[in-house]
Each structure stands twice: as structure tokens, then as C-alpha cells.
Tab-separated table of C-alpha atoms in Angstrom:
chain	number	residue	atom	x	y	z
S	41	MET	CA	141.382	-93.977	57.439
S	42	GLY	CA	142.518	-94.741	60.955
S	43	ILE	CA	141.762	-97.819	63.015
S	44	LYS	CA	138.924	-96.038	64.838
S	45	GLU	CA	137.121	-95.218	61.580
S	46	PHE	CA	137.835	-98.667	60.155
S	47	MET	CA	136.333	-100.429	63.184
S	48	LEU	CA	133.214	-98.275	63.021
S	49	PHE	CA	132.988	-98.978	59.270
S	50	LEU	CA	133.190	-102.742	59.903
S	51	HIS	CA	130.621	-102.451	62.688
S	52	ILE	CA	128.180	-100.765	60.303
S	53	ILE	CA	128.845	-103.392	57.599
S	54	PHE	CA	128.174	-106.244	60.063
S	55	ALA	CA	124.998	-104.526	61.316
S	56	SER	CA	123.836	-103.946	57.730
S	57	PHE	CA	124.364	-107.605	56.875
S	58	TRP	CA	122.602	-108.781	60.029
S	59	VAL	CA	119.544	-106.532	59.881
S	60	GLY	CA	119.397	-106.372	56.084
S	61	GLY	CA	119.599	-110.152	55.889
S	62	MET	CA	116.670	-110.547	58.254
S	63	ILE	CA	114.593	-107.991	56.342
S	64	PHE	CA	115.408	-109.786	53.078
S	65	LEU	CA	114.370	-113.120	54.572
S	66	VAL	CA	111.049	-111.753	55.845
S	67	LEU	CA	110.024	-109.589	52.899
S	68	VAL	CA	111.540	-111.344	49.885
S	69	LEU	CA	112.668	-114.903	50.454
S	70	SER	CA	109.996	-116.262	52.794
S	71	PRO	CA	106.983	-115.289	50.660
S	72	PHE	CA	108.659	-116.887	47.628
S	73	VAL	CA	109.822	-120.071	49.364
S	74	ARG	CA	106.402	-120.673	50.971
S	75	LYS	CA	104.997	-121.280	47.471
S	76	LEU	CA	107.546	-123.972	46.600
S	77	PRO	CA	106.785	-127.701	46.900
S	78	ILE	CA	110.117	-128.126	48.743
S	79	ARG	CA	109.520	-125.218	51.100
S	80	ASP	CA	110.572	-127.019	54.283
S	81	GLN	CA	113.863	-128.183	52.781
S	82	ALA	CA	114.475	-124.734	51.278
S	83	PHE	CA	113.909	-123.026	54.639
S	84	GLN	CA	116.265	-125.512	56.321
S	85	GLU	CA	119.027	-124.913	53.769
S	86	VAL	CA	118.671	-121.136	53.824
S	87	GLY	CA	118.480	-121.239	57.622
S	88	LYS	CA	121.746	-123.176	57.870
S	89	ARG	CA	123.558	-120.744	55.596
S	90	PHE	CA	122.158	-117.619	57.223
S	91	SER	CA	122.820	-119.098	60.653
S	92	PHE	CA	126.524	-119.355	59.834
S	93	TYR	CA	127.050	-116.120	57.912
S	94	GLY	CA	124.228	-113.996	59.241
S	95	THR	CA	124.316	-115.072	62.858
S	96	LEU	CA	127.667	-116.549	63.825
S	97	LEU	CA	129.965	-114.342	61.763
S	98	THR	CA	128.026	-111.098	61.975
S	99	LEU	CA	127.222	-111.266	65.687
S	100	LEU	CA	130.825	-112.201	66.436
S	101	GLY	CA	131.974	-109.344	64.200
S	102	LEU	CA	129.575	-106.942	65.904
S	103	PHE	CA	130.842	-108.012	69.325
S	104	ILE	CA	134.514	-107.570	68.388
S	105	THR	CA	134.082	-104.268	66.560
S	106	GLY	CA	131.756	-103.096	69.338
S	107	LEU	CA	134.559	-103.598	71.869
S	108	PHE	CA	136.908	-101.577	69.683
S	109	ASN	CA	134.284	-98.848	69.336
S	110	ILE	CA	133.784	-98.685	73.098
S	111	HIS	CA	137.537	-98.352	73.530
S	112	TYR	CA	137.992	-95.667	70.873
S	113	ILE	CA	134.792	-93.668	71.351
S	114	LEU	CA	134.013	-93.888	75.071
S	115	GLY	CA	136.885	-95.661	76.767
S	116	PHE	CA	136.399	-98.665	79.018
S	117	SER	CA	137.070	-96.499	82.074
S	118	ASN	CA	133.885	-94.526	81.306
S	119	LEU	CA	131.728	-97.581	80.655
S	120	PHE	CA	130.204	-97.459	84.129
S	121	ASN	CA	129.701	-93.691	84.310
S	122	PHE	CA	125.910	-93.814	84.411
S	123	SER	CA	125.567	-90.051	84.836
S	124	ASN	CA	126.378	-89.781	81.123
S	125	GLN	CA	123.427	-90.159	78.694
S	126	TYR	CA	125.730	-91.670	76.066
S	127	THR	CA	126.727	-94.446	78.466
S	128	LEU	CA	123.118	-95.181	79.416
S	129	THR	CA	122.106	-95.461	75.769
S	130	LEU	CA	125.127	-97.650	75.064
S	131	TRP	CA	124.079	-100.003	77.872
S	132	HIS	CA	120.580	-100.231	76.398
S	133	LYS	CA	122.186	-101.195	73.093
S	134	ILE	CA	124.486	-103.738	74.759
S	135	GLY	CA	121.587	-105.252	76.710
S	136	LEU	CA	119.496	-105.656	73.577
S	137	PHE	CA	122.492	-107.137	71.771
S	138	LEU	CA	122.881	-109.778	74.487
S	139	ILE	CA	119.173	-110.617	74.226
S	140	VAL	CA	119.528	-110.881	70.431
S	141	VAL	CA	122.418	-113.318	70.874
S	142	VAL	CA	120.320	-115.521	73.193
S	143	VAL	CA	117.239	-115.373	70.955
S	144	SER	CA	119.408	-116.172	67.920
S	145	LEU	CA	120.931	-119.189	69.615
S	146	VAL	CA	117.529	-120.517	70.710
S	147	HIS	CA	116.118	-119.882	67.224
S	148	ASP	CA	119.041	-121.384	65.275
S	149	LEU	CA	120.101	-124.240	67.529
S	150	TYR	CA	116.743	-125.402	68.859
S	151	PHE	CA	113.567	-124.331	67.078
S	152	GLY	CA	115.033	-123.843	63.615
S	153	LYS	CA	116.619	-127.285	63.605
S	154	ARG	CA	113.330	-128.869	64.704
S	155	ALA	CA	111.033	-126.905	62.383
S	156	LEU	CA	110.447	-129.983	60.231
S	157	GLN	CA	109.228	-131.947	63.264
S	158	GLY	CA	105.989	-130.050	63.683
S	159	SER	CA	104.055	-126.844	63.437
S	160	PHE	CA	104.898	-125.773	67.018
S	161	TYR	CA	108.625	-125.649	66.217
S	162	ARG	CA	107.985	-123.942	62.875
S	163	ILE	CA	105.765	-121.286	64.486
S	164	MET	CA	108.232	-120.717	67.322
S	165	ALA	CA	111.101	-120.338	64.832
S	166	ARG	CA	109.043	-117.774	62.907
S	167	ILE	CA	108.098	-115.862	66.077
S	168	LEU	CA	111.687	-115.819	67.359
S	169	GLY	CA	112.911	-114.632	63.971
S	170	PHE	CA	110.390	-111.781	64.054
S	171	VAL	CA	111.318	-110.898	67.653
S	172	ASN	CA	114.973	-110.842	66.641
S	173	LEU	CA	114.226	-108.478	63.771
S	174	ILE	CA	112.329	-106.077	66.051
S	175	LEU	CA	115.089	-106.187	68.692
S	176	SER	CA	117.730	-105.620	66.018
S	177	LEU	CA	115.859	-102.605	64.665
S	178	ALA	CA	115.731	-101.245	68.220
S	179	ILE	CA	119.519	-101.682	68.409
S	180	VAL	CA	119.861	-99.673	65.194
S	181	TYR	CA	117.681	-96.978	66.778
S	182	PHE	CA	119.996	-96.854	69.812
S	183	ALA	CA	122.982	-96.650	67.451
S	184	VAL	CA	121.384	-93.601	65.837
S	185	LEU	CA	120.891	-92.053	69.283
S	186	LEU	CA	124.560	-92.715	70.070
S	187	ARG	CA	125.601	-91.027	66.836
S	188	PHE	CA	123.822	-87.891	68.045
S	189	GLY	CA	125.359	-88.000	71.526
S	190	GLY	CA	123.211	-90.520	73.338
């Protein structure tokens, strides 16, 4: 396995952890935790852990491996060749990734930390988490398009 294949492998692992973690939180953990008497504390603790591993490490890993993938697959010199469908699709993916980073930061550093202070913060944290999941699934869709040439 060369460096190019290894970087793509890591990119897929990071994406799997990121998106899979969000799906697990929504479909498995949240319905269970909502029934617990310590639900707010449980959500805070899980949120802190997922924020570090699922957000900080995976988004940083996706950014770094994404740069390697651009270099090895497209080349930075072709990054602004907008006559190429692959490049256009890649820019859609990059744009959504940047939005995901912003939404994640707002969710984790503002609304998630204040979720115990009132229902507005709790609802906003839930909405932003759902928006992030939808945006992340759209990124996966663009990745599939890239795999087939853009």
C-alpha cells in the first residue's frame, strides 16, 4: 500500500467515524439516554467525549487527509480548473465540509455547553446536530460522485 492509498484509507476511516458516530448518537444513544433520570448529565458527558474524538480529531483528520488526497488525486495546480466536473464536485464537498466545521463549533462550543441552561439551548443543540448529520451525509454523497469521476 502506497501513501496515496493509505491517505484515502485514513480519510474513509475518519469519515466513517464522524458520520457513523452521529448516526449512532441519533438512532441508538439518544433514545436510550432520554429515558434515564440523569439524561442531561449523560448527554453532557457523551457530548464532551464525542466533541473531542468525533469532532476535533476526526474533522482535523479529514482536513489533513483531504489535503493529501487533493495532492495525490487531483493536484493543487488543478484545484481551480472549474471546467472539470471532478473539480466542481470537489468544491461542493469542500464547501459543505467548511459549513460542517462551523456548525460543529457552534454546536459543541456554544449550544451544547449551554444545553442544561434551558430548553432553547437544548433544542438548538439538537437541531444543529441534525443539520450536521444531513450535511455530512451530503458530503458522503459528493465523495461517491468523486469516486465515479465527479
